[in-house]
Coordinates of C-alpha atoms and ligand atoms in Angstrom, one line a residue:
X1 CA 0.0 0.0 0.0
X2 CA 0.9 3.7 -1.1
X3 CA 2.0 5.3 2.9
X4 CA 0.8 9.4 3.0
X5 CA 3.5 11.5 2.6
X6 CA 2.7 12.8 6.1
X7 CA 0.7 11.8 8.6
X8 CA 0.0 14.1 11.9
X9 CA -2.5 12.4 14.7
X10 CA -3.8 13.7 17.8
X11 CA -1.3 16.7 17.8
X12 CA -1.1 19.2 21.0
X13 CA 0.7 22.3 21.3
X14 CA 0.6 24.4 24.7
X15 CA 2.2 28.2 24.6
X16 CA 2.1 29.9 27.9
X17 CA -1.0 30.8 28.2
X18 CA -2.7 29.0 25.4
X19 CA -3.3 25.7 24.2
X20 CA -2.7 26.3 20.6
X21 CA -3.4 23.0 19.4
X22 CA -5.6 20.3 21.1
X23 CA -5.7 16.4 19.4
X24 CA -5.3 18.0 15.6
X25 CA -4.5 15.8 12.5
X26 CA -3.8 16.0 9.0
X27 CA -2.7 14.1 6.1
X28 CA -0.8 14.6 2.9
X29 CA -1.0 12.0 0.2
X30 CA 1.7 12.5 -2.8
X31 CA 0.6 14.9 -5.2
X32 CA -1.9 15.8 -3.6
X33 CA -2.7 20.0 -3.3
X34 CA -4.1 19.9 0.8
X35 CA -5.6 23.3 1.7
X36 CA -5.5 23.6 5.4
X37 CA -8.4 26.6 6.2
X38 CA -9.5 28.2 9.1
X39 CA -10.2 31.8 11.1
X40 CA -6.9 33.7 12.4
X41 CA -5.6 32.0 15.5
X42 CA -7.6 28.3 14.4
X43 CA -3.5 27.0 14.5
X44 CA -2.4 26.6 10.9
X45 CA 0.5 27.7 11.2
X46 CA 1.5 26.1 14.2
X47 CA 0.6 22.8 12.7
X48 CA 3.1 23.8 10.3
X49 CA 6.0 24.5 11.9
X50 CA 5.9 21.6 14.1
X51 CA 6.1 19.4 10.7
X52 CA 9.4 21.7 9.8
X53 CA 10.4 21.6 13.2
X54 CA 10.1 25.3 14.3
X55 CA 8.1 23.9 16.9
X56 CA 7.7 20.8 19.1
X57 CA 4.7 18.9 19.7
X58 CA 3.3 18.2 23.0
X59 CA 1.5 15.3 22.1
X60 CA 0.8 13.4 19.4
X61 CA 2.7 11.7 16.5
X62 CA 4.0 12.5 13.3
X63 CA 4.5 10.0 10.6
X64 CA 6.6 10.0 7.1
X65 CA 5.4 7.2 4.6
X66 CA 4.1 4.9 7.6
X67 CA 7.1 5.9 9.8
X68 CA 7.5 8.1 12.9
X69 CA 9.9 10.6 12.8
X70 CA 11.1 13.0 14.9
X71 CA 11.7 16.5 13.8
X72 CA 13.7 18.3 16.0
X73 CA 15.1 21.2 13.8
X74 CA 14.0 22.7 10.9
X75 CA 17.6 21.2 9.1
X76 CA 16.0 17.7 10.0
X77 CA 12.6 18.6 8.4
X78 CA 15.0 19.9 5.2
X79 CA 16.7 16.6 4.8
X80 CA 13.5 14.7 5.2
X81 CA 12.2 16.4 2.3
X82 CA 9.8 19.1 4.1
X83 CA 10.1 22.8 2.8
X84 CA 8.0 25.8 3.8
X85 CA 6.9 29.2 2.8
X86 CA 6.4 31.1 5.6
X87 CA 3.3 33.3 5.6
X88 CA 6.0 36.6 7.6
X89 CA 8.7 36.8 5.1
X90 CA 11.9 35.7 6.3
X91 CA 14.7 36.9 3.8
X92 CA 17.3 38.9 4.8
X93 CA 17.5 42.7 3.4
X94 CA 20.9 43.7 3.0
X95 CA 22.0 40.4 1.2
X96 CA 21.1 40.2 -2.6
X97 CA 18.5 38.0 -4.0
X98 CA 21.1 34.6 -4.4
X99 CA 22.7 34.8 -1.0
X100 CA 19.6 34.8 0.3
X101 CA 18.8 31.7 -1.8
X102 CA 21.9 30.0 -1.0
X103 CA 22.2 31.2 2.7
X104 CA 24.3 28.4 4.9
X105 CA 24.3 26.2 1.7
X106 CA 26.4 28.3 -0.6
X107 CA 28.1 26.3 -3.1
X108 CA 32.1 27.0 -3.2
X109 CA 34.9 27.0 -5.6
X110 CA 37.3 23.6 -5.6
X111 CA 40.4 25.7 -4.4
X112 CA 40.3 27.5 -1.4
X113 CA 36.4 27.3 -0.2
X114 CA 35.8 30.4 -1.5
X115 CA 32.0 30.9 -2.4
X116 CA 31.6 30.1 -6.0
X117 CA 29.4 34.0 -6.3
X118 CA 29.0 33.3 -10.3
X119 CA 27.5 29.6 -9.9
X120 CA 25.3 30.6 -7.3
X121 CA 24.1 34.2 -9.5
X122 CA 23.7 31.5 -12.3
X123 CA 22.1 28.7 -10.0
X124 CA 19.7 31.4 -8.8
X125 CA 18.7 33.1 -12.4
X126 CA 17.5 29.3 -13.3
X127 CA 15.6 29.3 -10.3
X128 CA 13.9 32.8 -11.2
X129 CA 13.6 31.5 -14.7
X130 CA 11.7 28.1 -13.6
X131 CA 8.8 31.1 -12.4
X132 CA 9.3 33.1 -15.4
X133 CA 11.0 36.1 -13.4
X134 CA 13.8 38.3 -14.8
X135 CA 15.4 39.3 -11.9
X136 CA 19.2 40.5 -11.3
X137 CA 20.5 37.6 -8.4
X138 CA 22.8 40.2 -7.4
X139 CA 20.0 43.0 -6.4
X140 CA 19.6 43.1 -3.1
X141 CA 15.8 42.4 -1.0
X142 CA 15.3 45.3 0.7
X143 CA 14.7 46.9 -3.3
X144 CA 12.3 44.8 -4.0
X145 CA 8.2 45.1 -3.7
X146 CA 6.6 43.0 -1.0
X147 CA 5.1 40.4 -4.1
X148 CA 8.6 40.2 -5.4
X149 CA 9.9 39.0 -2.4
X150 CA 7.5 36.9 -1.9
X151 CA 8.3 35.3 -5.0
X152 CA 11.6 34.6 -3.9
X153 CA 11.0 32.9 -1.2
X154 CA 9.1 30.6 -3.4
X155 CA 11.7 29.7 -5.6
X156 CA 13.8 29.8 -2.8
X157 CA 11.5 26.8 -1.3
X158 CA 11.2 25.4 -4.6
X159 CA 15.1 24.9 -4.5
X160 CA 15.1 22.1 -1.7
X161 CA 13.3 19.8 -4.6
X162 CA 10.8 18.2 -1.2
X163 CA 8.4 15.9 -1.3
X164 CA 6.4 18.4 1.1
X165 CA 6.1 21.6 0.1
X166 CA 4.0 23.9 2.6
X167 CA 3.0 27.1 1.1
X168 CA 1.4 29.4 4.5
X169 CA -0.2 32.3 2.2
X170 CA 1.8 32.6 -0.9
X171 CA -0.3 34.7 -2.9
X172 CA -1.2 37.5 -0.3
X173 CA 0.8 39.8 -2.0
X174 CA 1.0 38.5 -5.5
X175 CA -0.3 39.7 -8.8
X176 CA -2.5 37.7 -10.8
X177 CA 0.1 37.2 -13.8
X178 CA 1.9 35.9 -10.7
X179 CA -0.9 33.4 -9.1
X180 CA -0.8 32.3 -12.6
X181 CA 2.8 31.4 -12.7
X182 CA 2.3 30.1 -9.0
X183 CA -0.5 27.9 -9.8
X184 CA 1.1 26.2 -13.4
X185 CA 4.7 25.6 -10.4
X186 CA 2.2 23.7 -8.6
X187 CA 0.1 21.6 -10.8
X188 CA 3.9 20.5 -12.0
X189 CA 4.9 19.5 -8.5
X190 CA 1.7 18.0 -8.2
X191 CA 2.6 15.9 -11.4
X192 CA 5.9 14.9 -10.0
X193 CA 4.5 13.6 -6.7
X194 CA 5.2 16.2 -4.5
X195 CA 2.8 16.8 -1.7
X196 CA 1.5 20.3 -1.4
X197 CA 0.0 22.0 2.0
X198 CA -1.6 25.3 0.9
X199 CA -3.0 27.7 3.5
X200 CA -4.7 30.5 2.1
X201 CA -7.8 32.5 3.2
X202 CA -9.1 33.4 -0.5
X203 CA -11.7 30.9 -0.9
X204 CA -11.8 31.1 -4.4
X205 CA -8.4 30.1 -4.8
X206 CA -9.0 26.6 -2.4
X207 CA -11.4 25.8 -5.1
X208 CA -8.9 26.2 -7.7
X209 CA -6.2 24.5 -6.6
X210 CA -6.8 22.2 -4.1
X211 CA -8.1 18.5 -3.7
X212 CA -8.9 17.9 -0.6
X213 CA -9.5 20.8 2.5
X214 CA -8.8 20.4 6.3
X215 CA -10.8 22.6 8.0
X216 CA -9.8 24.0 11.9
X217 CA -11.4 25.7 14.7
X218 CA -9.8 27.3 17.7
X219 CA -7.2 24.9 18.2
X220 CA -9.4 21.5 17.0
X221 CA -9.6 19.8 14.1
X222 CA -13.3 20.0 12.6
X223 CA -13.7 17.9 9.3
X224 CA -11.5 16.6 5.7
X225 CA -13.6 17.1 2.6
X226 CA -13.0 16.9 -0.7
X227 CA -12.9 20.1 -2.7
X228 CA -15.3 18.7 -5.3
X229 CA -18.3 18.7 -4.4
X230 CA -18.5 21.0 -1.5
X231 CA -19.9 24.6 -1.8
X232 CA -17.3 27.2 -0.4
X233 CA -20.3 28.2 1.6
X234 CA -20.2 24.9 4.0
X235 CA -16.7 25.4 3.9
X236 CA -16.9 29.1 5.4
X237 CA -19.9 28.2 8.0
X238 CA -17.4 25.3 9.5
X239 CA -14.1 27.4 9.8
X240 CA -16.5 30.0 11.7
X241 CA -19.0 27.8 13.1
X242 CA -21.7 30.5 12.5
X243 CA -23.5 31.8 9.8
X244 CA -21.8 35.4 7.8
X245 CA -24.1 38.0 6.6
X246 CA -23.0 39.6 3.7
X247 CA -24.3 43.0 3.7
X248 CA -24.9 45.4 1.2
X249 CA -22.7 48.2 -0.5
X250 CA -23.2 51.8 1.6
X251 CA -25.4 54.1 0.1
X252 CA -23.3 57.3 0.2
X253 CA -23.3 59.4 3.1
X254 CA -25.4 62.5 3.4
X255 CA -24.4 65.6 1.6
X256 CA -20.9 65.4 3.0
X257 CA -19.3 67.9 1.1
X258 CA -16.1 69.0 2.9
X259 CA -12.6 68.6 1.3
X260 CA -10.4 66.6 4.0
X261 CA -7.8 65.1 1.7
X262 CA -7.0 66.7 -1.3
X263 CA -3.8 65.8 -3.5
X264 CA -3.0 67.6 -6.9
X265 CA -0.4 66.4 -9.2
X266 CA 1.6 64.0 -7.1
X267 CA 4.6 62.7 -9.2
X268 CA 7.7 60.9 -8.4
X269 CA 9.6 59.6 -11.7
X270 CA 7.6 56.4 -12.9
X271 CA 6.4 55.3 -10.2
X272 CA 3.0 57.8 -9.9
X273 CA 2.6 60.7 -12.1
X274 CA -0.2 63.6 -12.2
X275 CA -2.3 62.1 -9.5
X276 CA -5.3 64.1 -8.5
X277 CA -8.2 63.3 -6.1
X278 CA -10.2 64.5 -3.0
X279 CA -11.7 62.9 -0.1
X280 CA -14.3 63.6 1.9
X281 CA -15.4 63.6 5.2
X282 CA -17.4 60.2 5.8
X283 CA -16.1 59.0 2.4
X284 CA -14.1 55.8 1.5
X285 CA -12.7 55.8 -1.6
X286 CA -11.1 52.5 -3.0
X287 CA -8.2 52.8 -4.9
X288 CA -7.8 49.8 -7.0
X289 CA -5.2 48.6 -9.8
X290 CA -3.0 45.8 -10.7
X291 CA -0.2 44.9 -8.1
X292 CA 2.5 47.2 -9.5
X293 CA -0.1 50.5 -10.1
X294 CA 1.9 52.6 -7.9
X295 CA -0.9 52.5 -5.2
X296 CA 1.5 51.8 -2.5
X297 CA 4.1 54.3 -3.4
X298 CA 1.8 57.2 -3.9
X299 CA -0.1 56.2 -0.5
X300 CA 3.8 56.3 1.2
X301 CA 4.2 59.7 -0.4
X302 CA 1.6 60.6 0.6
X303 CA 2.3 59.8 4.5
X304 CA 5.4 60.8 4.1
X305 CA 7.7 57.8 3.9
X306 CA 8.8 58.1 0.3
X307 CA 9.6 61.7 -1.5
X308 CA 7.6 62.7 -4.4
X309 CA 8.9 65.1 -6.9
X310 CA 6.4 67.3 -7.4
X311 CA 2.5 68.4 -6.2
X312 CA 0.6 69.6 -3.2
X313 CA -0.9 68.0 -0.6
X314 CA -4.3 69.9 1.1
X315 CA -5.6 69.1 4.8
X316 CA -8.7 70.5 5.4
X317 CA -8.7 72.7 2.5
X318 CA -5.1 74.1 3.6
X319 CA -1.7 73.1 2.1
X320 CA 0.6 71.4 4.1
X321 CA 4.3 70.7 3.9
X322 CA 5.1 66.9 4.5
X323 CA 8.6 66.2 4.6
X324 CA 8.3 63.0 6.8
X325 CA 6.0 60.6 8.6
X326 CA 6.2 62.7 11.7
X327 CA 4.6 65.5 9.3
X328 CA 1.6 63.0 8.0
X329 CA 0.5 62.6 11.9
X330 CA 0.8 65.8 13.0
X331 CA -2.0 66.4 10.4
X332 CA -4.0 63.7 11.1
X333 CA -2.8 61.0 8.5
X334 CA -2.8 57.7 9.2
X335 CA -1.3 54.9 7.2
X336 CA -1.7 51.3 7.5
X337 CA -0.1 49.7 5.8
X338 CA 0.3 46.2 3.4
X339 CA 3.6 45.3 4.6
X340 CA 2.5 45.4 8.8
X341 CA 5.9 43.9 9.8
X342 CA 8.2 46.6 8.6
X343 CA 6.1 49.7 8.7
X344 CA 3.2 48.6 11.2
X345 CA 4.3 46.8 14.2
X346 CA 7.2 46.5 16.6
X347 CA 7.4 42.6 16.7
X348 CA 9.2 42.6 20.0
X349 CA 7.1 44.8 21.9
X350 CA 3.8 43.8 24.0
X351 CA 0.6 44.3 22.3
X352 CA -0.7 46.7 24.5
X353 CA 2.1 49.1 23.4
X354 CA 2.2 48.9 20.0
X355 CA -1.4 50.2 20.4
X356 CA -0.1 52.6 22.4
X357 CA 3.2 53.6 20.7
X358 CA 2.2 56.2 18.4
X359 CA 0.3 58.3 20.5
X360 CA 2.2 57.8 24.2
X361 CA 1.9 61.6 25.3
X362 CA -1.9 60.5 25.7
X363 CA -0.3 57.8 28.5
X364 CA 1.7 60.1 30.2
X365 CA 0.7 61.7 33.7
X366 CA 1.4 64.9 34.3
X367 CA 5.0 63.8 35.9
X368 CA 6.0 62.5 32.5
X369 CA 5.2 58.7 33.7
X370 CA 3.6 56.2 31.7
X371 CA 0.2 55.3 32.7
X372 CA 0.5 51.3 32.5
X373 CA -3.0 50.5 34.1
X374 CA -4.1 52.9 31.2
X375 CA -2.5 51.1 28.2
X376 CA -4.0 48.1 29.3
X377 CA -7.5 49.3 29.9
X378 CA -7.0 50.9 25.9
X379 CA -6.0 48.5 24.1
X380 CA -8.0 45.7 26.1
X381 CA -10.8 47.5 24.6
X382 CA -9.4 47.1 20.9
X383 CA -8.8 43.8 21.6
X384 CA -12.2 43.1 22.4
X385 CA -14.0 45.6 19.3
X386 CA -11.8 44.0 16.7
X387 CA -11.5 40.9 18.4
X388 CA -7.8 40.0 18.4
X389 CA -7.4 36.3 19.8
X390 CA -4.8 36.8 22.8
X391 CA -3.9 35.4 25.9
X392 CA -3.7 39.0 26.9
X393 CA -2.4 42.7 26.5
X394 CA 0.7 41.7 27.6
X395 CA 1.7 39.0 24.7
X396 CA 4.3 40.0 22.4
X397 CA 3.1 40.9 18.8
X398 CA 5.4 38.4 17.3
X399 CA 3.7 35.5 19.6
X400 CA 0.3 36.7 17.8
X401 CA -1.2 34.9 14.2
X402 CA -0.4 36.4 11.1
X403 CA -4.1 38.1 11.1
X404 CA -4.4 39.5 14.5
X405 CA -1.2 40.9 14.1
X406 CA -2.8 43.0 11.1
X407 CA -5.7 43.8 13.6
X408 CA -3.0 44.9 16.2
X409 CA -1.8 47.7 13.5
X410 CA -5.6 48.5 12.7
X411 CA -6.1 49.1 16.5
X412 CA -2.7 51.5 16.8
X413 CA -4.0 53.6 14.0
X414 CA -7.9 54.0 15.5
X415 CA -6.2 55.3 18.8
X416 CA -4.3 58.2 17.2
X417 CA -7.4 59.5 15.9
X418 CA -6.5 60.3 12.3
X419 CA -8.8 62.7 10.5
X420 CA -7.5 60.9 7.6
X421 CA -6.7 56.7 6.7
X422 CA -5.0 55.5 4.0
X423 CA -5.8 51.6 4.6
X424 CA -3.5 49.8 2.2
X425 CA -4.7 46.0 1.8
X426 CA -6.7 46.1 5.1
X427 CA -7.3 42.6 4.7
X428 CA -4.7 40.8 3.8
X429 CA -4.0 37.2 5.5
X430 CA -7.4 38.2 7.5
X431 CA -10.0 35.7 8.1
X432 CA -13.5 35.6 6.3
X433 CA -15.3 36.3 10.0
X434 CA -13.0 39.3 10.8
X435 CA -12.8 40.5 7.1
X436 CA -16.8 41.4 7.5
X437 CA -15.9 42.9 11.0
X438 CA -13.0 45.3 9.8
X439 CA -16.0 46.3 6.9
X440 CA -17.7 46.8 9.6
X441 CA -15.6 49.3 11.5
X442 CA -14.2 51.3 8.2
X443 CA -17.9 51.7 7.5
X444 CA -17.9 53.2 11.1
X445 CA -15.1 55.6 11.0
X446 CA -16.7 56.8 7.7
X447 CA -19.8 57.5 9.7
X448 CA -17.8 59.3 12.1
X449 CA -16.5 61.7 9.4
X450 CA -13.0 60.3 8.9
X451 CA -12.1 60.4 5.0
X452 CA -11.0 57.2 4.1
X453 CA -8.7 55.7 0.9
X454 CA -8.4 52.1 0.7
X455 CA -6.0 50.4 -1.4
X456 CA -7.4 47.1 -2.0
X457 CA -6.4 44.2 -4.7
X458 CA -9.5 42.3 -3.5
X459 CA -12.2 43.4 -6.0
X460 CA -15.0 42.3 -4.5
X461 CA -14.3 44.4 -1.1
X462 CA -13.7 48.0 -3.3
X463 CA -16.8 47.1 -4.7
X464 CA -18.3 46.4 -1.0
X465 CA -17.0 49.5 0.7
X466 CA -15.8 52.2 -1.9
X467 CA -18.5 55.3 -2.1
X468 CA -15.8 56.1 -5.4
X469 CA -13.6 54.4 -7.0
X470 CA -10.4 55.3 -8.8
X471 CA -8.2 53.4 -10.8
X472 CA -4.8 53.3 -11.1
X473 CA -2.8 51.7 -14.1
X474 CA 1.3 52.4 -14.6
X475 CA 1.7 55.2 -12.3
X476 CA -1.4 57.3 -13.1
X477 CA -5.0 57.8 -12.3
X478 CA -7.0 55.9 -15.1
X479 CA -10.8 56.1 -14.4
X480 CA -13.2 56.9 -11.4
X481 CA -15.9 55.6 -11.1
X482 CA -19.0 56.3 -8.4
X483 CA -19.6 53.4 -6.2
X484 CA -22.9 52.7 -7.5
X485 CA -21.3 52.2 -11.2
X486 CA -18.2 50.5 -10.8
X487 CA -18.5 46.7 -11.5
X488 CA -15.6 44.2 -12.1
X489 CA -15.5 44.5 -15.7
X490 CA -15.4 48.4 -15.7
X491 CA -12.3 48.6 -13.2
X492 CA -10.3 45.8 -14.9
X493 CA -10.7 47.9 -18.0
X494 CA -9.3 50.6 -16.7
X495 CA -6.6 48.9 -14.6
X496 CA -5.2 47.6 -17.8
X497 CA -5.4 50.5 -20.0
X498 CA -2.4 52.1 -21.0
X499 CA -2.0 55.8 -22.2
Ligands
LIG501 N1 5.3 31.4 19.6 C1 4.1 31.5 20.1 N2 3.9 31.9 21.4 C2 2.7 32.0 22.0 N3 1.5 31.9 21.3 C3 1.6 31.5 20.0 C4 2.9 31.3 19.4 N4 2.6 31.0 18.1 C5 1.3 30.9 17.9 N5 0.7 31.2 19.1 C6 -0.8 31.3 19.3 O1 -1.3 30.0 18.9 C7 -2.6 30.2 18.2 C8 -2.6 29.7 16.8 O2 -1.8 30.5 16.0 P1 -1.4 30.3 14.5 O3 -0.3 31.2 14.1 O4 -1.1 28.8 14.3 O5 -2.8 30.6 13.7 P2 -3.1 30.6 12.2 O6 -4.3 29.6 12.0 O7 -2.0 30.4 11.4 O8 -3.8 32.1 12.0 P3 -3.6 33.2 10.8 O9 -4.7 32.9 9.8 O10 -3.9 34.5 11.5 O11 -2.2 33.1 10.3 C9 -2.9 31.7 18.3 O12 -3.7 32.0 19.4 C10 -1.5 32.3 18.5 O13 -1.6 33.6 19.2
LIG502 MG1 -0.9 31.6 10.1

C-alpha cells in the first residue's frame, strides 16, 4: 500500500497561556494539493512548523510514509524532504536576492572554499527563470516590492526539490500574472508527486487548486472534505461555526461635502505621475489597480515615507508641507499599511504598546510617567472591538497569528485618531469572519467623518465598501468611477489601459 507523505494524529501544542493545538490531524497524500483553512488563530500555522520543526509537539505523532519521525530542527525537516513558505517573510534585506537563496548552503569553488558567487548568481537566475521572473541575483531584497519578495521565497523553497512543500499564504501579496505562474509551479509539482499543504484565506483560490480541505477551529480539528463537491459556503460556515451576513454596498453618506484630503499632481519619476483626487469627510474611496499600479508608493508619499517630486498635498482645505512621517501625523494621516511587519508593528514589543506607541503623550501623567493601568484598559478594549485572539495585553506581537497581528496595526492607527486613513490591503491574510468585521468598523469611521482611501487588490471588497472608486494603471489615475457604477468588468478595464 501507497503510505501518505505525512501523517500528523492527535497533535497538542501548549504556549504559555494558550493551548494552541488540542488532538489536531492532517494528512498529505503525494501529489496531492491539501488546503488547510481556518479563522486567524484556528493553529495553521503552528501545525506547520511543528512538521518543519520550528516547533515541538506536546502530544501526538508524526508520521513519514508509515514511519515516525522525529523532527527536532527545521535542518532535520530539510533533509526529510519538508520545505516551507512562511506566511511573515523571512529573507534577509541587505543580502542580494542569491545569497539569500543560497544562505548556509552556498556552493564553493574547488580551491580555497571560497564561495563560487557566479555559480550561485547563475544557479539562482535558473531558479527565477523556472517562475518566469527576470530578476538580477545580485539585487539586493530590501529593493524589492513585498510580491517580489514573496516570489523569492518561493523559488527559494522550490530549490530544496521536497516531497512536502507547505506554502502558508503565498499569494497575499501576489499579482494575478503571478498566481498564474504560482499555480502552473504547482500543478507541476503535483505531477511529480510532490505533496503540497496550501494555507490560504481566498476561498476562491482553495477551489482552484486544491483536492482535498482540512478545516480548523480554535485549536481542533473540525472535518476533511473533498474540494469537489463542496460549496465554499459549507466550507466558510465550519471554519467559523456560525453563519456570515454579507451586507450590502453603503449608500453614500449624506451631503458630505467637505474637502479633507485633497492631493493635486503628485509625481515621483515612474512610479506615480499627475495624481489628482479628493476625499471627503465620511467617504471611502477604493483605490484599485494591478499589483505594480503605484498605489503603495503614492499612499507612502503621501504619509510621508517616500519623496515625491512634485504636487501639493491639502488638509482640510489648507496646504501642508510633508517632509516625513512625523509631518503626515501631525495632520491627522494615518497609514496602515500592506507590509504590517516593517512599517506597522514593533514585533518585540507587547501588544498593548504597539497600540499605544504612536500616541504615548496621551499615557503620560502629568509627571512625565507612563500610565500602565491605562495602556491596558485601551488597548484591552481594541482587543475586544476588533477581536484580536490573545492570551492577553501583555503577549508580544510576534507570539500573535499572522491576522491579528494586522488587527494589532488597525487598532494603533484608531487610537491616534486620524482625521485621515490610507488603509493599504486592510485585509490581507485576515480571516473571512474578521474581514466582515473590519467592513464593519471602516464603514464606522466613515460614519464618524473620517475620509478614508483604501488600497485594495481584493475586487470584491472595493466594490463592497468604496462610495468612489479610482483606478490606477502604470503610475497614473485611469478612471473613477461612483460606487454605484463600478462593476468588475469596468475597473479591470481601466486597470489595464495604458495611455
Ligand atoms: N510562539 C508563540 N507563542 C505564543 N503563542 C503562540 C505562538 N505561536 C502561535 N501562538 C498562538 O497560537 C494560536 C494559533 O496561531 P497560528 O499562528 O497557528 O494561527 P493561524 O491559524 O496560522 O492564523 P492566521 O490565519 O492568522 O495566520 C494563536 O492563538 C497564536 O496567538
Ligand atoms: Mg498563520
Amino acid at each position: 500500500m501507497l503510505h501518505p507523505l505525512v501523517q500528523m494524529e492527535g497533535i497538542d501544542k501548549y504556549f504559555p497561556g494558550v493551548q494552541a493545538l488540542s488532538n489536531c490531524q492532517f494528512e498529505l497524500l503525494p501529489g496531492e494539493v491539501h488546503a488547510l483553512v481556518g479563522e486567524n488563530g484556528a493553529g495553521k500555522s503552528t501545525m506547520m512548523k511543528i512538521l518543519t520543526g520550528i516547533y515541538q509537539k506536546d502530544g501526538g505523532s508524526l508520521l513519514l510514509k508509515g514511519k515516525e519521525v522525529q523532527i527536532p530542527d527545521t535542518k532535520t525537516a530539510q533533509l526529510l524532504g519538508i520545505s516551507i513558505i512562511h506566511q511573515e517573510l523571512n529573507l534577509i534585506p541587505d543580502l542580494t536576492i542569491a545569497q539569500n537563496m543560497f544562505i548556509g548552503r552556498e556552493p564553493r569553488k574547488k580551491l580555497r572554499f571560497l564561495v563560487d558567487e557566479k555559480k550561485m548568481n547563475d544557479d539562482t537566475s535558473a531558479l527565477l527563470e523556472q517562475l518566469n521572473l527576470s530578476m538580477d541575483p545580485r539585487m539586493k531584497i530590501s529593493e524589492l516590492s513585498v510580491a517580489k519578495q514573496q516570489m523569492i521565497e518561493i523559488a527559494k523553497a522550490l530549490s530544496f526539490n521536497s516531497e512536502v512543500l507547505i506554502m502558508d499564504e503565498p499569494t497575499a501579496a501576489l499579482t494575478e500574472t503571478e498566481i498564474n505562474e504560482l499555480f502552473r509551479m504547482i500543478e507541476k509539482l503535483r505531477h511529480n508527486g510532490v505533496g503540497i499543504v496550501y494555507i490560504s484565506h481566498r476561498m476562491e483560490e482553495l477551489r482552484r487548486i486544491s483536492d482535498r480541505i482540512t478545516v480548523m477551529r480554535d485549536g481542533r480539528y473540525i472535518t476533511t472534505v473533498k474540494t469537489q463537491g463542496t460549496s465554499m459556503d459549507t466550507i466558510i460556515s465550519l471554519m467559523v461555526g456560525r453563519e456570515i451576513v454579507v451586507e450590502k454596498r453603503p449608500s453614500l453618506p449624506a451631503g458630505s461635502k467637505r474637502a479633507v484630503l485633497q492631493v493635486s499632481n503628485l509625481s515621483r519619476g515612474s512610479a506615480f505621475k499627475d495624481i489628482n483626487f479628493t476625499v471627503h469627510a465620511g467617504e471611502i474611496v477604493g483605490v484599485a489597480g494591478l499589483m505594480g499600479a503605484g498605489r503603495t508608493e503614492m499612499a507612502r508619499a503621501i504619509f510621508g515615507a517616500d519623496r515625491m517630486d512634485a504636487g501639493e498635498v491639502y488638509v482640510d482645505g489648507k496646504l501642508v508641507n510633508i517632509r516625513g512621517t512625523h509631518d503626515a501625523v501631525k495632520h491627522g494621516i494615518g497609514y496602515l499599511s500592506e507590509d504590517r511587519k516593517r512599517y506597522g508593528l514593533v514585533v518585540d514589543m507587547e501588544l498593548g504598546a504597539n497600540i499605544a506607541l504612536p500616541s504615548l503623550k496621551k499615557f503620560r501623567n502629568r509627571f512625565g510617567w507612563m500610565k500602565d493601568g491605562r495602556i491596558e484598559q485601551v488597548s484591552g478594549q481594541y482587543v475586544e472591538s476588533l477581536k484580536i485572539k490573545t492570551p492577553s495585553v501583555q503577549q508580544k506581537a510576534k507570539f500573535l497569528s499572522g491576522g491579528n497581528q494586522q488587527k494589532v496595526v488597525i487598532g494603533k492607527w484608531l487610537h491616534r485618531d486620524c482625521q485621515i486613513l490610507i488603509f493599504d490591503e486592510p485585509t490581507r491574510g485576515i480571516d473571512v469572519g474578521a474581514k466582515s468585521e473590519i467592513y464593519a468598523l471602516l464603514e464606522d469611521l466613515a460614519k464618524q467623518g473620517k475620509a478614508i482611501l483604501m488600497i485594495s487588490s481584493e475586487l470584491p471588497e472595493i466594490l463592497r465598501l468604496s462610495h468612489r472608486v479610482l483606478v490606477m494603471c502604470e503610475g497614473r489615475i485611469t478612471g473613477e468611477l461612483p460606487g454605484e457604477l463600478a462593476n468588475q468588468e469596468e475597473i479591470m478595464k481601466l486597470a489595464t489601459s495604458r495611455h
